[in-house]
Amino acid sequence: MFRMWGKIIKDNHLVKDTVISIGDYSLTRTQMVFQALDEICYEFDLEKPIWLDATVREFQIHSKARFTRDCFIEAVDFDFLEIQVIEE
């Protein structure tokens, strides 16, 4: 089971979090990541963030990425959205 943890952080405090599970192994890892991110954004009522080069590198190395305010087109009221793969 592929599981991804999404959390919203504001002023060094966890505001919201969720864990998304995907059991469809016909998808590639990349497709699972994007599907989980879509579900996290839907649950938090957010637009999909932009993957900057630094975000992609961080995710490739650590299976963890932070989307700061610069990654969103509309204004957000938190410091960053963090995603982390917790099980593959």
PDB file of N, CA, C and O in Angstrom, residues 17-76:
ATOM      1  N   ASP A  17      -3.642  17.781   9.031  1.00  0.00           N
ATOM      2  CA  ASP A  17      -2.885  16.703   8.398  1.00  0.00           C
ATOM      3  C   ASP A  17      -3.830  15.613   7.948  1.00  0.00           C
ATOM      4  O   ASP A  17      -4.961  15.516   8.419  1.00  0.00           O
ATOM      5  N   THR A  18      -3.353  14.819   7.015  1.00  0.00           N
ATOM      6  CA  THR A  18      -4.121  13.700   6.491  1.00  0.00           C
ATOM      7  C   THR A  18      -3.169  12.672   5.913  1.00  0.00           C
ATOM      8  O   THR A  18      -2.041  13.004   5.553  1.00  0.00           O
ATOM      9  N   VAL A  19      -3.630  11.444   5.848  1.00  0.00           N
ATOM     10  CA  VAL A  19      -2.859  10.374   5.211  1.00  0.00           C
ATOM     11  C   VAL A  19      -3.716   9.809   4.087  1.00  0.00           C
ATOM     12  O   VAL A  19      -4.866   9.444   4.298  1.00  0.00           O
ATOM     13  N   ILE A  20      -3.136   9.761   2.901  1.00  0.00           N
ATOM     14  CA  ILE A  20      -3.813   9.241   1.722  1.00  0.00           C
ATOM     15  C   ILE A  20      -3.215   7.881   1.383  1.00  0.00           C
ATOM     16  O   ILE A  20      -1.987   7.744   1.318  1.00  0.00           O
ATOM     17  N   SER A  21      -4.057   6.890   1.189  1.00  0.00           N
ATOM     18  CA  SER A  21      -3.621   5.534   0.838  1.00  0.00           C
ATOM     19  C   SER A  21      -4.068   5.201  -0.573  1.00  0.00           C
ATOM     20  O   SER A  21      -5.208   5.471  -0.947  1.00  0.00           O
ATOM     21  N   ILE A  22      -3.170   4.605  -1.330  1.00  0.00           N
ATOM     22  CA  ILE A  22      -3.471   4.181  -2.690  1.00  0.00           C
ATOM     23  C   ILE A  22      -3.049   2.724  -2.824  1.00  0.00           C
ATOM     24  O   ILE A  22      -1.896   2.382  -2.568  1.00  0.00           O
ATOM     25  N   GLY A  23      -3.980   1.882  -3.217  1.00  0.00           N
ATOM     26  CA  GLY A  23      -3.696   0.456  -3.340  1.00  0.00           C
ATOM     27  C   GLY A  23      -3.628  -0.023  -4.776  1.00  0.00           C
ATOM     28  O   GLY A  23      -3.448  -1.209  -5.020  1.00  0.00           O
ATOM     29  N   ASP A  24      -3.759   0.892  -5.737  1.00  0.00           N
ATOM     30  CA  ASP A  24      -3.741   0.528  -7.157  1.00  0.00           C
ATOM     31  C   ASP A  24      -2.301   0.456  -7.647  1.00  0.00           C
ATOM     32  O   ASP A  24      -1.690   1.467  -7.979  1.00  0.00           O
ATOM     33  N   TYR A  25      -1.742  -0.753  -7.693  1.00  0.00           N
ATOM     34  CA  TYR A  25      -0.345  -0.911  -8.088  1.00  0.00           C
ATOM     35  C   TYR A  25      -0.153  -0.984  -9.594  1.00  0.00           C
ATOM     36  O   TYR A  25       0.957  -1.223 -10.060  1.00  0.00           O
ATOM     37  N   SER A  26      -1.219  -0.755 -10.364  1.00  0.00           N
ATOM     38  CA  SER A  26      -1.040  -0.648 -11.807  1.00  0.00           C
ATOM     39  C   SER A  26      -0.488   0.734 -12.165  1.00  0.00           C
ATOM     40  O   SER A  26       0.010   0.944 -13.270  1.00  0.00           O
ATOM     41  N   LEU A  27      -0.541   1.667 -11.218  1.00  0.00           N
ATOM     42  CA  LEU A  27       0.004   3.013 -11.411  1.00  0.00           C
ATOM     43  C   LEU A  27       1.502   3.011 -11.120  1.00  0.00           C
ATOM     44  O   LEU A  27       1.986   2.248 -10.288  1.00  0.00           O
ATOM     45  N   THR A  28       2.222   3.921 -11.773  1.00  0.00           N
ATOM     46  CA  THR A  28       3.643   4.094 -11.459  1.00  0.00           C
ATOM     47  C   THR A  28       3.748   4.894 -10.160  1.00  0.00           C
ATOM     48  O   THR A  28       2.763   5.482  -9.692  1.00  0.00           O
ATOM     49  N   ARG A  29       4.955   4.928  -9.599  1.00  0.00           N
ATOM     50  CA  ARG A  29       5.160   5.685  -8.362  1.00  0.00           C
ATOM     51  C   ARG A  29       4.831   7.158  -8.577  1.00  0.00           C
ATOM     52  O   ARG A  29       4.207   7.801  -7.740  1.00  0.00           O
ATOM     53  N   THR A  30       5.245   7.700  -9.705  1.00  0.00           N
ATOM     54  CA  THR A  30       4.980   9.103 -10.008  1.00  0.00           C
ATOM     55  C   THR A  30       3.486   9.370 -10.086  1.00  0.00           C
ATOM     56  O   THR A  30       3.001  10.373  -9.549  1.00  0.00           O
ATOM     57  N   GLN A  31       2.743   8.485 -10.726  1.00  0.00           N
ATOM     58  CA  GLN A  31       1.298   8.654 -10.808  1.00  0.00           C
ATOM     59  C   GLN A  31       0.660   8.580  -9.429  1.00  0.00           C
ATOM     60  O   GLN A  31      -0.277   9.330  -9.137  1.00  0.00           O
ATOM     61  N   MET A  32       1.178   7.684  -8.571  1.00  0.00           N
ATOM     62  CA  MET A  32       0.645   7.592  -7.206  1.00  0.00           C
ATOM     63  C   MET A  32       0.912   8.874  -6.429  1.00  0.00           C
ATOM     64  O   MET A  32       0.054   9.340  -5.681  1.00  0.00           O
ATOM     65  N   VAL A  33       2.105   9.440  -6.606  1.00  0.00           N
ATOM     66  CA  VAL A  33       2.452  10.685  -5.915  1.00  0.00           C
ATOM     67  C   VAL A  33       1.507  11.802  -6.339  1.00  0.00           C
ATOM     68  O   VAL A  33       0.950  12.520  -5.498  1.00  0.00           O
ATOM     69  N   PHE A  34       1.300  11.953  -7.636  1.00  0.00           N
ATOM     70  CA  PHE A  34       0.424  13.020  -8.119  1.00  0.00           C
ATOM     71  C   PHE A  34      -1.023  12.789  -7.708  1.00  0.00           C
ATOM     72  O   PHE A  34      -1.728  13.735  -7.352  1.00  0.00           O
ATOM     73  N   GLN A  35      -1.485  11.553  -7.729  1.00  0.00           N
ATOM     74  CA  GLN A  35      -2.856  11.257  -7.304  1.00  0.00           C
ATOM     75  C   GLN A  35      -3.029  11.554  -5.818  1.00  0.00           C
ATOM     76  O   GLN A  35      -4.024  12.153  -5.406  1.00  0.00           O
ATOM     77  N   ALA A  36      -2.047  11.166  -5.004  1.00  0.00           N
ATOM     78  CA  ALA A  36      -2.124  11.436  -3.566  1.00  0.00           C
ATOM     79  C   ALA A  36      -2.098  12.941  -3.296  1.00  0.00           C
ATOM     80  O   ALA A  36      -2.853  13.441  -2.457  1.00  0.00           O
ATOM     81  N   LEU A  37      -1.248  13.668  -4.016  1.00  0.00           N
ATOM     82  CA  LEU A  37      -1.190  15.126  -3.845  1.00  0.00           C
ATOM     83  C   LEU A  37      -2.517  15.762  -4.243  1.00  0.00           C
ATOM     84  O   LEU A  37      -2.994  16.679  -3.563  1.00  0.00           O
ATOM     85  N   ASP A  38      -3.128  15.281  -5.325  1.00  0.00           N
ATOM     86  CA  ASP A  38      -4.438  15.796  -5.733  1.00  0.00           C
ATOM     87  C   ASP A  38      -5.476  15.578  -4.638  1.00  0.00           C
ATOM     88  O   ASP A  38      -6.268  16.479  -4.325  1.00  0.00           O
ATOM     89  N   GLU A  39      -5.468  14.393  -4.027  1.00  0.00           N
ATOM     90  CA  GLU A  39      -6.431  14.088  -2.962  1.00  0.00           C
ATOM     91  C   GLU A  39      -6.168  14.928  -1.713  1.00  0.00           C
ATOM     92  O   GLU A  39      -7.108  15.360  -1.040  1.00  0.00           O
ATOM     93  N   ILE A  40      -4.897  15.162  -1.395  1.00  0.00           N
ATOM     94  CA  ILE A  40      -4.549  16.019  -0.251  1.00  0.00           C
ATOM     95  C   ILE A  40      -5.059  17.437  -0.490  1.00  0.00           C
ATOM     96  O   ILE A  40      -5.682  18.045   0.384  1.00  0.00           O
ATOM     97  N   CYS A  41      -4.808  17.965  -1.677  1.00  0.00           N
ATOM     98  CA  CYS A  41      -5.255  19.322  -1.997  1.00  0.00           C
ATOM     99  C   CYS A  41      -6.777  19.417  -1.983  1.00  0.00           C
ATOM    100  O   CYS A  41      -7.332  20.411  -1.520  1.00  0.00           O
ATOM    101  N   TYR A  42      -7.455  18.374  -2.468  1.00  0.00           N
ATOM    102  CA  TYR A  42      -8.919  18.372  -2.436  1.00  0.00           C
ATOM    103  C   TYR A  42      -9.429  18.385  -0.997  1.00  0.00           C
ATOM    104  O   TYR A  42     -10.343  19.136  -0.656  1.00  0.00           O
ATOM    105  N   GLU A  43      -8.811  17.564  -0.150  1.00  0.00           N
ATOM    106  CA  GLU A  43      -9.251  17.490   1.249  1.00  0.00           C
ATOM    107  C   GLU A  43      -9.004  18.799   1.995  1.00  0.00           C
ATOM    108  O   GLU A  43      -9.788  19.194   2.847  1.00  0.00           O
ATOM    109  N   PHE A  44      -7.887  19.482   1.684  1.00  0.00           N
ATOM    110  CA  PHE A  44      -7.563  20.747   2.343  1.00  0.00           C
ATOM    111  C   PHE A  44      -8.172  21.947   1.621  1.00  0.00           C
ATOM    112  O   PHE A  44      -7.967  23.085   2.035  1.00  0.00           O
ATOM    113  N   ASP A  45      -8.902  21.717   0.516  1.00  0.00           N
ATOM    114  CA  ASP A  45      -9.501  22.778  -0.296  1.00  0.00           C
ATOM    115  C   ASP A  45      -8.435  23.760  -0.791  1.00  0.00           C
ATOM    116  O   ASP A  45      -8.546  24.966  -0.610  1.00  0.00           O
ATOM    117  N   LEU A  46      -7.402  23.204  -1.407  1.00  0.00           N
ATOM    118  CA  LEU A  46      -6.295  23.988  -1.955  1.00  0.00           C
ATOM    119  C   LEU A  46      -6.192  23.756  -3.453  1.00  0.00           C
ATOM    120  O   LEU A  46      -6.587  22.709  -3.953  1.00  0.00           O
ATOM    121  N   GLU A  47      -5.608  24.723  -4.134  1.00  0.00           N
ATOM    122  CA  GLU A  47      -5.253  24.496  -5.524  1.00  0.00           C
ATOM    123  C   GLU A  47      -4.004  23.609  -5.555  1.00  0.00           C
ATOM    124  O   GLU A  47      -3.315  23.472  -4.546  1.00  0.00           O
ATOM    125  N   LYS A  48      -3.730  23.022  -6.687  1.00  0.00           N
ATOM    126  CA  LYS A  48      -2.533  22.188  -6.802  1.00  0.00           C
ATOM    127  C   LYS A  48      -1.301  23.083  -6.848  1.00  0.00           C
ATOM    128  O   LYS A  48      -1.264  24.067  -7.581  1.00  0.00           O
ATOM    129  N   PRO A  49      -0.272  22.759  -6.071  1.00  0.00           N
ATOM    130  CA  PRO A  49       0.931  23.592  -6.059  1.00  0.00           C
ATOM    131  C   PRO A  49       1.799  23.358  -7.295  1.00  0.00           C
ATOM    132  O   PRO A  49       1.683  22.340  -7.975  1.00  0.00           O
ATOM    133  N   ILE A  50       2.666  24.301  -7.535  1.00  0.00           N
ATOM    134  CA  ILE A  50       3.621  24.219  -8.637  1.00  0.00           C
ATOM    135  C   ILE A  50       4.880  23.521  -8.122  1.00  0.00           C
ATOM    136  O   ILE A  50       5.388  23.862  -7.051  1.00  0.00           O
ATOM    137  N   TRP A  51       5.369  22.547  -8.879  1.00  0.00           N
ATOM    138  CA  TRP A  51       6.605  21.833  -8.507  1.00  0.00           C
ATOM    139  C   TRP A  51       7.796  22.641  -9.015  1.00  0.00           C
ATOM    140  O   TRP A  51       8.089  22.634 -10.213  1.00  0.00           O
ATOM    141  N   LEU A  52       8.474  23.348  -8.135  1.00  0.00           N
ATOM    142  CA  LEU A  52       9.692  24.060  -8.498  1.00  0.00           C
ATOM    143  C   LEU A  52      10.848  23.055  -8.570  1.00  0.00           C
ATOM    144  O   LEU A  52      10.762  21.953  -8.034  1.00  0.00           O
ATOM    145  N   ASP A  53      11.942  23.440  -9.234  1.00  0.00           N
ATOM    146  CA  ASP A  53      13.082  22.527  -9.376  1.00  0.00           C
ATOM    147  C   ASP A  53      13.620  22.077  -8.021  1.00  0.00           C
ATOM    148  O   ASP A  53      13.959  20.914  -7.835  1.00  0.00           O
ATOM    149  N   ALA A  54      13.687  22.996  -7.076  1.00  0.00           N
ATOM    150  CA  ALA A  54      14.183  22.650  -5.739  1.00  0.00           C
ATOM    151  C   ALA A  54      13.246  21.653  -5.048  1.00  0.00           C
ATOM    152  O   ALA A  54      13.703  20.747  -4.348  1.00  0.00           O
ATOM    153  N   THR A  55      11.949  21.804  -5.266  1.00  0.00           N
ATOM    154  CA  THR A  55      10.975  20.894  -4.674  1.00  0.00           C
ATOM    155  C   THR A  55      11.125  19.494  -5.255  1.00  0.00           C
ATOM    156  O   THR A  55      11.086  18.506  -4.526  1.00  0.00           O
ATOM    157  N   VAL A  56      11.328  19.413  -6.558  1.00  0.00           N
ATOM    158  CA  VAL A  56      11.501  18.117  -7.221  1.00  0.00           C
ATOM    159  C   VAL A  56      12.750  17.420  -6.701  1.00  0.00           C
ATOM    160  O   VAL A  56      12.717  16.230  -6.366  1.00  0.00           O
ATOM    161  N   ARG A  57      13.858  18.143  -6.606  1.00  0.00           N
ATOM    162  CA  ARG A  57      15.116  17.559  -6.096  1.00  0.00           C
ATOM    163  C   ARG A  57      14.957  17.064  -4.666  1.00  0.00           C
ATOM    164  O   ARG A  57      15.393  15.968  -4.316  1.00  0.00           O
ATOM    165  N   GLU A  58      14.323  17.871  -3.830  1.00  0.00           N
ATOM    166  CA  GLU A  58      14.098  17.484  -2.433  1.00  0.00           C
ATOM    167  C   GLU A  58      13.261  16.211  -2.354  1.00  0.00           C
ATOM    168  O   GLU A  58      13.567  15.307  -1.575  1.00  0.00           O
ATOM    169  N   PHE A  59      12.229  16.121  -3.198  1.00  0.00           N
ATOM    170  CA  PHE A  59      11.369  14.944  -3.168  1.00  0.00           C
ATOM    171  C   PHE A  59      12.104  13.708  -3.679  1.00  0.00           C
ATOM    172  O   PHE A  59      11.935  12.612  -3.137  1.00  0.00           O
ATOM    173  N   GLN A  60      12.917  13.863  -4.703  1.00  0.00           N
ATOM    174  CA  GLN A  60      13.670  12.726  -5.234  1.00  0.00           C
ATOM    175  C   GLN A  60      14.656  12.167  -4.215  1.00  0.00           C
ATOM    176  O   GLN A  60      14.845  10.959  -4.127  1.00  0.00           O
ATOM    177  N   ILE A  61      15.259  13.028  -3.436  1.00  0.00           N
ATOM    178  CA  ILE A  61      16.268  12.592  -2.461  1.00  0.00           C
ATOM    179  C   ILE A  61      15.632  12.051  -1.188  1.00  0.00           C
ATOM    180  O   ILE A  61      16.020  10.998  -0.691  1.00  0.00           O
ATOM    181  N   HIS A  62      14.646  12.756  -0.644  1.00  0.00           N
ATOM    182  CA  HIS A  62      14.118  12.442   0.686  1.00  0.00           C
ATOM    183  C   HIS A  62      12.706  11.856   0.699  1.00  0.00           C
ATOM    184  O   HIS A  62      12.191  11.548   1.783  1.00  0.00           O
ATOM    185  N   SER A  63      12.044  11.758  -0.454  1.00  0.00           N
ATOM    186  CA  SER A  63      10.625  11.360  -0.530  1.00  0.00           C
ATOM    187  C   SER A  63       9.764  12.275   0.336  1.00  0.00           C
ATOM    188  O   SER A  63       8.790  11.865   0.958  1.00  0.00           O
ATOM    189  N   LYS A  64      10.164  13.530   0.372  1.00  0.00           N
ATOM    190  CA  LYS A  64       9.506  14.538   1.202  1.00  0.00           C
ATOM    191  C   LYS A  64       9.678  15.884   0.506  1.00  0.00           C
ATOM    192  O   LYS A  64      10.751  16.160  -0.030  1.00  0.00           O
ATOM    193  N   ALA A  65       8.641  16.705   0.488  1.00  0.00           N
ATOM    194  CA  ALA A  65       8.745  18.006  -0.168  1.00  0.00           C
ATOM    195  C   ALA A  65       7.892  19.028   0.570  1.00  0.00           C
ATOM    196  O   ALA A  65       6.851  18.698   1.132  1.00  0.00           O
ATOM    197  N   ARG A  66       8.363  20.264   0.527  1.00  0.00           N
ATOM    198  CA  ARG A  66       7.627  21.385   1.114  1.00  0.00           C
ATOM    199  C   ARG A  66       7.231  22.351   0.008  1.00  0.00           C
ATOM    200  O   ARG A  66       8.068  22.785  -0.775  1.00  0.00           O
ATOM    201  N   PHE A  67       5.961  22.670  -0.019  1.00  0.00           N
ATOM    202  CA  PHE A  67       5.454  23.652  -0.965  1.00  0.00           C
ATOM    203  C   PHE A  67       5.192  24.938  -0.191  1.00  0.00           C
ATOM    204  O   PHE A  67       4.248  25.012   0.600  1.00  0.00           O
ATOM    205  N   THR A  68       6.031  25.926  -0.389  1.00  0.00           N
ATOM    206  CA  THR A  68       5.897  27.208   0.306  1.00  0.00           C
ATOM    207  C   THR A  68       4.858  28.071  -0.414  1.00  0.00           C
ATOM    208  O   THR A  68       4.286  27.667  -1.431  1.00  0.00           O
ATOM    209  N   ARG A  69       4.661  29.253   0.082  1.00  0.00           N
ATOM    210  CA  ARG A  69       3.681  30.171  -0.521  1.00  0.00           C
ATOM    211  C   ARG A  69       4.019  30.486  -1.971  1.00  0.00           C
ATOM    212  O   ARG A  69       3.141  30.788  -2.764  1.00  0.00           O
ATOM    213  N   ASP A  70       5.307  30.431  -2.324  1.00  0.00           N
ATOM    214  CA  ASP A  70       5.723  30.705  -3.695  1.00  0.00           C
ATOM    215  C   ASP A  70       5.213  29.657  -4.685  1.00  0.00           C
ATOM    216  O   ASP A  70       5.176  29.906  -5.881  1.00  0.00           O
ATOM    217  N   CYS A  71       4.839  28.498  -4.196  1.00  0.00           N
ATOM    218  CA  CYS A  71       4.379  27.405  -5.060  1.00  0.00           C
ATOM    219  C   CYS A  71       2.887  27.480  -5.370  1.00  0.00           C
ATOM    220  O   CYS A  71       2.384  26.668  -6.143  1.00  0.00           O
ATOM    221  N   PHE A  72       2.196  28.433  -4.769  1.00  0.00           N
ATOM    222  CA  PHE A  72       0.761  28.573  -4.987  1.00  0.00           C
ATOM    223  C   PHE A  72       0.475  29.894  -5.700  1.00  0.00           C
ATOM    224  O   PHE A  72       1.087  30.918  -5.386  1.00  0.00           O
ATOM    225  N   ILE A  73      -0.466  29.867  -6.616  1.00  0.00           N
ATOM    226  CA  ILE A  73      -0.819  31.079  -7.353  1.00  0.00           C
ATOM    227  C   ILE A  73      -1.688  31.987  -6.488  1.00  0.00           C
ATOM    228  O   ILE A  73      -1.469  33.185  -6.412  1.00  0.00           O
ATOM    229  N   GLU A  74      -2.670  31.398  -5.811  1.00  0.00           N
ATOM    230  CA  GLU A  74      -3.527  32.206  -4.948  1.00  0.00           C
ATOM    231  C   GLU A  74      -2.891  32.323  -3.559  1.00  0.00           C
ATOM    232  O   GLU A  74      -2.025  31.537  -3.192  1.00  0.00           O
ATOM    233  N   ALA A  75      -3.315  33.300  -2.799  1.00  0.00           N
ATOM    234  CA  ALA A  75      -2.774  33.525  -1.459  1.00  0.00           C
ATOM    235  C   ALA A  75      -3.223  32.398  -0.523  1.00  0.00           C
ATOM    236  O   ALA A  75      -4.371  31.955  -0.576  1.00  0.00           O
ATOM    237  N   VAL A  76      -2.306  31.942   0.304  1.00  0.00           N
ATOM    238  CA  VAL A  76      -2.610  30.903   1.288  1.00  0.00           C
ATOM    239  C   VAL A  76      -2.305  31.456   2.675  1.00  0.00           C
ATOM    240  O   VAL A  76      -1.469  32.333   2.838  1.00  0.00           O
TER     241      VAL A  76
END
